[in-house]
PDB file of C-alpha atoms in Angstrom:
ATOM      1  CA  MET A   4       0.022  -0.277   0.198  1.00  0.00           C
ATOM      2  CA  LYS A   5       2.933   2.368   0.789  1.00  0.00           C
ATOM      3  CA  ARG A   6       4.657   1.380  -2.250  1.00  0.00           C
ATOM      4  CA  THR A   7       1.526   2.059  -4.438  1.00  0.00           C
ATOM      5  CA  ARG A   8       1.138   5.566  -2.604  1.00  0.00           C
ATOM      6  CA  LEU A   9       4.839   6.479  -3.111  1.00  0.00           C
ATOM      7  CA  ARG A  10       4.555   5.715  -6.788  1.00  0.00           C
ATOM      8  CA  ARG A  11       1.155   7.874  -7.235  1.00  0.00           C
ATOM      9  CA  CYS A  12       3.006  10.939  -5.418  1.00  0.00           C
ATOM     10  CA  THR A  13       6.113  10.290  -7.674  1.00  0.00           C
ATOM     11  CA  VAL A  14       3.810  10.245 -10.803  1.00  0.00           C
ATOM     12  CA  LEU A  15       1.871  13.298  -9.753  1.00  0.00           C
ATOM     13  CA  LEU A  16       5.210  15.220  -8.957  1.00  0.00           C
ATOM     14  CA  ALA A  17       6.557  14.529 -12.219  1.00  0.00           C
ATOM     15  CA  LEU A  18       3.228  15.657 -13.888  1.00  0.00           C
ATOM     16  CA  THR A  19       3.401  18.893 -11.829  1.00  0.00           C
ATOM     17  CA  LEU A  20       6.872  19.463 -12.718  1.00  0.00           C
ATOM     18  CA  LEU A  21       6.625  18.844 -16.650  1.00  0.00           C
ATOM     19  CA  PRO A  22       5.037  21.854 -17.872  1.00  0.00           C
ATOM     20  CA  ALA A  23       8.002  23.834 -16.000  1.00  0.00           C
ATOM     21  CA  THR A  24      10.638  21.329 -17.923  1.00  0.00           C
ATOM     22  CA  LEU A  25       9.067  21.814 -21.164  1.00  0.00           C
ATOM     23  CA  SER A  26       8.783  25.529 -20.934  1.00  0.00           C
ATOM     24  CA  LEU A  27      12.619  25.618 -19.571  1.00  0.00           C
ATOM     25  CA  ALA A  28      13.269  23.563 -22.655  1.00  0.00           C
ATOM     26  CA  LYS A  29      11.721  25.912 -25.165  1.00  0.00           C
ATOM     27  CA  ASP A  30      13.306  29.116 -23.494  1.00  0.00           C
ATOM     28  CA  SER A  31      16.769  27.311 -24.324  1.00  0.00           C
ATOM     29  CA  ASP A  32      15.253  26.598 -28.002  1.00  0.00           C
ATOM     30  CA  ASP A  33      14.796  30.472 -28.556  1.00  0.00           C
ATOM     31  CA  GLU A  34      17.757  31.611 -26.723  1.00  0.00           C
ATOM     32  CA  GLN A  35      19.749  28.971 -28.435  1.00  0.00           C
ATOM     33  CA  ARG A  36      18.513  30.382 -31.886  1.00  0.00           C
ATOM     34  CA  LEU A  37      19.308  33.814 -31.010  1.00  0.00           C
ATOM     35  CA  GLN A  38      23.074  32.412 -30.337  1.00  0.00           C
ATOM     36  CA  LYS A  39      22.865  30.999 -33.735  1.00  0.00           C
ATOM     37  CA  ALA A  40      21.418  34.096 -35.603  1.00  0.00           C
ATOM     38  CA  SER A  41      24.355  35.983 -33.936  1.00  0.00           C
ATOM     39  CA  GLN A  42      26.889  33.422 -35.472  1.00  0.00           C
ATOM     40  CA  VAL A  43      25.585  33.622 -39.048  1.00  0.00           C
ATOM     41  CA  LEU A  44      25.194  36.972 -38.957  1.00  0.00           C
ATOM     42  CA  GLY A  45      28.562  37.600 -38.160  1.00  0.00           C
ATOM     43  CA  GLU A  46      29.622  35.124 -40.873  1.00  0.00           C
ATOM     44  CA  ILE A  47      27.512  36.659 -43.477  1.00  0.00           C
ATOM     45  CA  ILE A  48      27.978  40.514 -43.101  1.00  0.00           C
ATOM     46  CA  ASN A  49      31.609  40.102 -42.898  1.00  0.00           C
ATOM     47  CA  ILE A  50      32.163  38.000 -46.045  1.00  0.00           C
ATOM     48  CA  PRO A  51      33.871  40.517 -48.564  1.00  0.00           C
ATOM     49  CA  ASP A  52      32.093  41.878 -51.257  1.00  0.00           C
ATOM     50  CA  ASN A  53      28.875  40.871 -50.333  1.00  0.00           C
ATOM     51  CA  ILE A  54      26.190  43.005 -48.363  1.00  0.00           C
ATOM     52  CA  PRO A  55      27.320  46.526 -49.077  1.00  0.00           C
ATOM     53  CA  GLN A  56      28.565  48.416 -46.158  1.00  0.00           C
ATOM     54  CA  ASP A  57      26.796  51.751 -46.942  1.00  0.00           C
ATOM     55  CA  LEU A  58      23.570  49.308 -47.077  1.00  0.00           C
ATOM     56  CA  ILE A  59      24.427  48.293 -43.385  1.00  0.00           C
ATOM     57  CA  ASP A  60      24.797  51.682 -42.365  1.00  0.00           C
ATOM     58  CA  LYS A  61      21.779  53.093 -43.845  1.00  0.00           C
ATOM     59  CA  SER A  62      19.219  50.151 -42.420  1.00  0.00           C
ATOM     60  CA  GLU A  63      17.048  50.949 -39.650  1.00  0.00           C
ATOM     61  CA  CYS A  64      16.730  47.230 -38.730  1.00  0.00           C
ATOM     62  CA  VAL A  65      18.022  43.654 -39.295  1.00  0.00           C
ATOM     63  CA  ILE A  66      16.345  40.517 -39.466  1.00  0.00           C
ATOM     64  CA  VAL A  67      18.160  36.989 -39.402  1.00  0.00           C
ATOM     65  CA  LEU A  68      16.725  33.788 -40.074  1.00  0.00           C
ATOM     66  CA  PRO A  69      19.080  30.868 -39.562  1.00  0.00           C
ATOM     67  CA  SER A  70      18.778  27.520 -41.031  1.00  0.00           C
ATOM     68  CA  VAL A  71      15.542  27.920 -43.113  1.00  0.00           C
ATOM     69  CA  LYS A  72      14.225  24.588 -44.157  1.00  0.00           C
ATOM     70  CA  LYS A  73      12.185  23.718 -46.996  1.00  0.00           C
ATOM     71  CA  PHE A  74       9.511  20.909 -46.554  1.00  0.00           C
ATOM     72  CA  ALA A  75       8.565  18.543 -49.277  1.00  0.00           C
ATOM     73  CA  ILE A  76       5.062  19.078 -48.951  1.00  0.00           C
ATOM     74  CA  GLY A  77       2.366  20.642 -51.069  1.00  0.00           C
ATOM     75  CA  PHE A  78       4.425  23.432 -53.284  1.00  0.00           C
ATOM     76  CA  GLY A  79       7.644  22.939 -51.161  1.00  0.00           C
ATOM     77  CA  ALA A  80       7.106  25.703 -48.727  1.00  0.00           C
ATOM     78  CA  SER A  81      10.179  26.716 -46.544  1.00  0.00           C
ATOM     79  CA  TRP A  82       9.457  27.739 -42.994  1.00  0.00           C
ATOM     80  CA  GLY A  83      11.941  29.072 -40.280  1.00  0.00           C
ATOM     81  CA  LYS A  84      12.538  31.262 -37.406  1.00  0.00           C
ATOM     82  CA  GLY A  85      14.872  34.116 -36.431  1.00  0.00           C
ATOM     83  CA  ALA A  86      14.936  37.492 -34.986  1.00  0.00           C
ATOM     84  CA  MET A  87      14.739  41.136 -35.711  1.00  0.00           C
ATOM     85  CA  VAL A  88      16.549  43.824 -34.209  1.00  0.00           C
ATOM     86  CA  CYS A  89      16.490  47.886 -34.873  1.00  0.00           C
ATOM     87  CA  ARG A  90      18.634  50.784 -33.773  1.00  0.00           C
ATOM     88  CA  SER A  91      17.063  52.495 -30.631  1.00  0.00           C
ATOM     89  CA  GLY A  92      15.506  55.787 -30.748  1.00  0.00           C
ATOM     90  CA  GLU A  93      12.584  57.887 -32.169  1.00  0.00           C
ATOM     91  CA  ASN A  94      15.111  58.196 -35.437  1.00  0.00           C
ATOM     92  CA  PHE A  95      16.597  54.920 -35.468  1.00  0.00           C
ATOM     93  CA  ASP A  96      19.805  56.845 -34.357  1.00  0.00           C
ATOM     94  CA  GLY A  97      20.624  54.955 -31.265  1.00  0.00           C
ATOM     95  CA  LYS A  98      22.684  51.624 -30.503  1.00  0.00           C
ATOM     96  CA  TRP A  99      21.169  48.448 -31.586  1.00  0.00           C
ATOM     97  CA  GLY A 100      18.284  47.185 -28.980  1.00  0.00           C
ATOM     98  CA  ALA A 101      17.054  44.122 -27.877  1.00  0.00           C
ATOM     99  CA  PRO A 102      15.681  41.478 -30.528  1.00  0.00           C
ATOM    100  CA  ALA A 103      12.212  40.503 -31.317  1.00  0.00           C
ATOM    101  CA  ALA A 104      11.615  36.757 -32.613  1.00  0.00           C
ATOM    102  CA  PHE A 105      10.073  36.366 -36.022  1.00  0.00           C
ATOM    103  CA  ALA A 106       8.856  33.697 -38.057  1.00  0.00           C
ATOM    104  CA  LEU A 107       9.072  33.172 -42.112  1.00  0.00           C
ATOM    105  CA  LYS A 108       7.057  31.112 -44.428  1.00  0.00           C
ATOM    106  CA  ALA A 109       8.226  31.311 -47.707  1.00  0.00           C
ATOM    107  CA  GLY A 110       6.687  29.718 -50.706  1.00  0.00           C
ATOM    108  CA  ASN A 111       8.634  28.949 -54.115  1.00  0.00           C
ATOM    109  CA  VAL A 112      10.919  31.812 -54.182  1.00  0.00           C
ATOM    110  CA  GLY A 113      12.875  31.258 -57.036  1.00  0.00           C
ATOM    111  CA  PHE A 114      15.547  29.038 -55.613  1.00  0.00           C
ATOM    112  CA  GLN A 115      16.402  25.459 -54.619  1.00  0.00           C
ATOM    113  CA  LEU A 116      17.248  24.602 -51.166  1.00  0.00           C
ATOM    114  CA  GLY A 117      18.154  20.883 -52.125  1.00  0.00           C
ATOM    115  CA  GLY A 118      17.337  19.464 -48.463  1.00  0.00           C
ATOM    116  CA  GLU A 119      19.969  21.997 -47.165  1.00  0.00           C
ATOM    117  CA  ALA A 120      19.204  24.694 -44.775  1.00  0.00           C
ATOM    118  CA  THR A 121      19.429  28.131 -45.750  1.00  0.00           C
ATOM    119  CA  ASP A 122      20.230  31.189 -44.022  1.00  0.00           C
ATOM    120  CA  PHE A 123      18.781  34.750 -44.679  1.00  0.00           C
ATOM    121  CA  VAL A 124      19.454  38.227 -43.716  1.00  0.00           C
ATOM    122  CA  LEU A 125      17.010  40.893 -44.165  1.00  0.00           C
ATOM    123  CA  LEU A 126      17.832  44.711 -44.066  1.00  0.00           C
ATOM    124  CA  VAL A 127      14.948  47.089 -43.382  1.00  0.00           C
ATOM    125  CA  MET A 128      15.485  50.156 -45.009  1.00  0.00           C
ATOM    126  CA  ASN A 129      13.248  52.767 -43.851  1.00  0.00           C
ATOM    127  CA  PRO A 130      10.372  53.203 -41.133  1.00  0.00           C
ATOM    128  CA  LYS A 131       7.674  52.461 -43.319  1.00  0.00           C
ATOM    129  CA  GLY A 132       9.044  48.985 -43.755  1.00  0.00           C
ATOM    130  CA  VAL A 133       9.687  48.562 -39.964  1.00  0.00           C
ATOM    131  CA  ASN A 134       6.123  49.875 -38.857  1.00  0.00           C
ATOM    132  CA  ALA A 135       4.625  47.209 -41.518  1.00  0.00           C
ATOM    133  CA  LEU A 136       6.657  44.502 -40.014  1.00  0.00           C
ATOM    134  CA  LEU A 137       5.073  45.265 -36.564  1.00  0.00           C
ATOM    135  CA  SER A 138       1.841  44.195 -37.602  1.00  0.00           C
ATOM    136  CA  ASP A 139       0.953  40.617 -36.570  1.00  0.00           C
ATOM    137  CA  GLU A 140       1.735  39.120 -40.205  1.00  0.00           C
ATOM    138  CA  VAL A 141       2.824  41.070 -43.069  1.00  0.00           C
ATOM    139  CA  LYS A 142       3.546  39.957 -46.722  1.00  0.00           C
ATOM    140  CA  LEU A 143       6.588  40.771 -48.650  1.00  0.00           C
ATOM    141  CA  GLY A 144       5.880  42.413 -51.700  1.00  0.00           C
ATOM    142  CA  GLY A 145       2.548  43.495 -50.640  1.00  0.00           C
ATOM    143  CA  ALA A 146       2.081  45.901 -47.940  1.00  0.00           C
ATOM    144  CA  ILE A 147       6.022  46.665 -48.293  1.00  0.00           C
ATOM    145  CA  SER A 148       8.071  46.333 -51.142  1.00  0.00           C
ATOM    146  CA  ALA A 149      10.826  43.982 -51.177  1.00  0.00           C
ATOM    147  CA  ALA A 150      13.812  42.998 -53.489  1.00  0.00           C
ATOM    148  CA  ALA A 151      16.943  40.933 -53.721  1.00  0.00           C
ATOM    149  CA  GLY A 152      19.686  43.190 -52.143  1.00  0.00           C
ATOM    150  CA  PRO A 153      22.773  43.722 -54.333  1.00  0.00           C
ATOM    151  CA  LYS A 154      26.363  42.393 -53.723  1.00  0.00           C
ATOM    152  CA  GLY A 155      29.706  44.319 -53.610  1.00  0.00           C
ATOM    153  CA  ARG A 156      31.603  46.530 -52.054  1.00  0.00           C
ATOM    154  CA  ASP A 157      29.206  49.673 -52.404  1.00  0.00           C
ATOM    155  CA  ALA A 158      25.413  50.044 -53.406  1.00  0.00           C
ATOM    156  CA  THR A 159      26.094  52.317 -56.835  1.00  0.00           C
ATOM    157  CA  ALA A 160      25.055  49.080 -58.790  1.00  0.00           C
ATOM    158  CA  GLU A 161      21.851  49.227 -57.006  1.00  0.00           C
ATOM    159  CA  THR A 162      18.280  49.002 -59.530  1.00  0.00           C
ATOM    160  CA  ASP A 163      15.748  51.075 -59.126  1.00  0.00           C
ATOM    161  CA  ALA A 164      13.703  48.596 -57.382  1.00  0.00           C
ATOM    162  CA  GLN A 165      16.367  47.998 -54.948  1.00  0.00           C
ATOM    163  CA  MET A 166      16.642  51.792 -54.214  1.00  0.00           C
ATOM    164  CA  LYS A 167      12.903  52.053 -53.449  1.00  0.00           C
ATOM    165  CA  ALA A 168      12.621  48.393 -51.517  1.00  0.00           C
ATOM    166  CA  GLU A 169      11.780  48.797 -47.884  1.00  0.00           C
ATOM    167  CA  VAL A 170      13.223  45.307 -47.553  1.00  0.00           C
ATOM    168  CA  LEU A 171      16.511  43.737 -49.104  1.00  0.00           C
ATOM    169  CA  SER A 172      17.140  40.246 -48.451  1.00  0.00           C
ATOM    170  CA  TYR A 173      20.290  37.726 -48.895  1.00  0.00           C
ATOM    171  CA  SER A 174      20.487  34.071 -48.620  1.00  0.00           C
ATOM    172  CA  ARG A 175      23.553  31.606 -47.849  1.00  0.00           C
ATOM    173  CA  SER A 176      22.953  27.851 -48.908  1.00  0.00           C
ATOM    174  CA  LYS A 177      25.901  25.507 -49.347  1.00  0.00           C
ATOM    175  CA  GLY A 178      28.293  28.056 -49.106  1.00  0.00           C
ATOM    176  CA  LEU A 179      26.808  30.187 -51.649  1.00  0.00           C
ATOM    177  CA  PHE A 180      25.800  33.747 -51.180  1.00  0.00           C
ATOM    178  CA  ALA A 181      23.313  35.816 -53.245  1.00  0.00           C
ATOM    179  CA  GLY A 182      20.449  38.355 -53.235  1.00  0.00           C
ATOM    180  CA  ILE A 183      17.467  36.845 -53.242  1.00  0.00           C
ATOM    181  CA  SER A 184      13.868  37.974 -53.770  1.00  0.00           C
ATOM    182  CA  LEU A 185      11.532  36.663 -50.920  1.00  0.00           C
ATOM    183  CA  GLU A 186       8.306  38.478 -52.295  1.00  0.00           C
ATOM    184  CA  GLY A 187       5.098  36.485 -51.521  1.00  0.00           C
ATOM    185  CA  SER A 188       6.810  35.432 -48.258  1.00  0.00           C
ATOM    186  CA  THR A 189       5.253  36.185 -45.091  1.00  0.00           C
ATOM    187  CA  LEU A 190       6.624  37.539 -41.931  1.00  0.00           C
ATOM    188  CA  ARG A 191       4.884  37.461 -38.461  1.00  0.00           C
ATOM    189  CA  GLN A 192       6.091  38.092 -34.860  1.00  0.00           C
ATOM    190  CA  ASP A 193       6.619  34.971 -33.089  1.00  0.00           C
ATOM    191  CA  LYS A 194       4.896  35.848 -29.916  1.00  0.00           C
ATOM    192  CA  ASP A 195       5.437  32.612 -28.091  1.00  0.00           C
ATOM    193  CA  ALA A 196       9.039  32.750 -28.311  1.00  0.00           C
ATOM    194  CA  ASN A 197       9.205  36.582 -27.104  1.00  0.00           C
ATOM    195  CA  LYS A 198       7.055  35.451 -24.154  1.00  0.00           C
ATOM    196  CA  ASN A 199       9.843  32.821 -23.620  1.00  0.00           C
ATOM    197  CA  LEU A 200      12.758  35.130 -24.101  1.00  0.00           C
ATOM    198  CA  TYR A 201      11.482  38.058 -22.097  1.00  0.00           C
ATOM    199  CA  GLY A 202       9.463  36.156 -19.304  1.00  0.00           C
ATOM    200  CA  ARG A 203       6.125  38.043 -20.125  1.00  0.00           C
ATOM    201  CA  ASP A 204       3.474  38.654 -23.000  1.00  0.00           C
ATOM    202  CA  THR A 205       5.599  41.213 -25.082  1.00  0.00           C
ATOM    203  CA  SER A 206       4.814  42.749 -28.316  1.00  0.00           C
ATOM    204  CA  ALA A 207       7.433  43.251 -31.288  1.00  0.00           C
ATOM    205  CA  LYS A 208       6.675  47.113 -30.976  1.00  0.00           C
ATOM    206  CA  GLU A 209       7.136  47.002 -27.196  1.00  0.00           C
ATOM    207  CA  ILE A 210      10.781  45.331 -27.805  1.00  0.00           C
ATOM    208  CA  LEU A 211      11.865  46.957 -31.041  1.00  0.00           C
ATOM    209  CA  LEU A 212      10.503  50.537 -30.872  1.00  0.00           C
ATOM    210  CA  GLU A 213       9.947  51.162 -26.866  1.00  0.00           C
ATOM    211  CA  GLY A 214      12.895  49.265 -25.326  1.00  0.00           C
ATOM    212  CA  LYS A 215      10.668  47.632 -22.714  1.00  0.00           C
ATOM    213  CA  VAL A 216      13.108  44.398 -22.275  1.00  0.00           C
ATOM    214  CA  GLN A 217      16.594  44.247 -21.951  1.00  0.00           C
ATOM    215  CA  PRO A 218      18.462  41.886 -24.377  1.00  0.00           C
ATOM    216  CA  THR A 219      19.092  38.288 -23.335  1.00  0.00           C
ATOM    217  CA  ALA A 220      22.856  36.721 -24.026  1.00  0.00           C
ATOM    218  CA  GLY A 221      21.937  35.716 -27.551  1.00  0.00           C
ATOM    219  CA  GLY A 222      20.357  39.125 -28.221  1.00  0.00           C
ATOM    220  CA  GLN A 223      23.486  41.266 -27.040  1.00  0.00           C
ATOM    221  CA  ALA A 224      25.319  38.816 -29.332  1.00  0.00           C
ATOM    222  CA  ILE A 225      23.462  39.968 -32.009  1.00  0.00           C
ATOM    223  CA  ASP A 226      24.076  43.723 -30.897  1.00  0.00           C
ATOM    224  CA  ASP A 227      27.607  43.033 -30.607  1.00  0.00           C
ATOM    225  CA  VAL A 228      28.099  41.884 -34.056  1.00  0.00           C
ATOM    226  CA  LEU A 229      26.049  45.112 -35.487  1.00  0.00           C
ATOM    227  CA  MET A 230      27.506  47.488 -33.271  1.00  0.00           C
ATOM    228  CA  LYS A 231      30.984  46.479 -34.569  1.00  0.00           C
ATOM    229  CA  LYS A 232      29.841  46.217 -38.081  1.00  0.00           C
ATOM    230  CA  SER A 233      27.613  49.150 -38.213  1.00  0.00           C
ATOM    231  CA  PRO A 234      27.866  51.601 -34.882  1.00  0.00           C
ATOM    232  CA  LYS A 235      25.897  54.480 -36.354  1.00  0.00           C
ATOM    233  CA  ASN A 236      22.908  55.350 -38.933  1.00  0.00           C
ATOM    234  CA  LEU A 237      24.180  57.016 -42.059  1.00  0.00           C
ATOM    235  CA  SER A 238      20.639  57.035 -43.732  1.00  0.00           C
ATOM    236  CA  GLY A 239      21.075  60.610 -43.412  1.00  0.00           C
ATOM    237  CA  LYS A 240      17.671  61.459 -42.148  1.00  0.00           C
TER     238      LYS A 240
END
């Protein structure tokens, strides 16, 4: 009888602790994703002759989506998670702030992943693009214009579409780096991940524009990469 009661108590204790254990595991996943994003960002923006320095310097925000995977279902949509980080200040003229978690869903966007994970870096070039991304879900090429980003030491070879785009996007797959159009893809706030990272329900606007949270270790790692590469906004607003 005592053994039965002890077993029941053990089971009840395990069930009680399970949600907390799962929550910690999920927190760890989201924090690790930020760490991975910082690694990917550091590798991509420091490759010579890839993302022009002047475009990074003129960007208001940067989105990093590491290891986006393609699923062989339906039309081969790709799905992944990452983070968006913005310069602080009303005019985006301050230091880089805490990141907000975002999720990407992309259809057939003119590239083949071939089973490999692909890293994406997106530059958000103006306040209109930032504000559109703060809605629950936004379609690139719909609410905001998007274009494949130019490559090279500077942006003098930009096309008209690239110059006017709110979002410029780049990809890296199998070691190959290129500007790529993500028109038709959707980006949305990952509210669950933001709650896990910051311990409470927090909107992307509160994180990115209002500075209501401090970056975690993974978020600070992203900021460190960007502060070293582009400490000041040179968009000339």
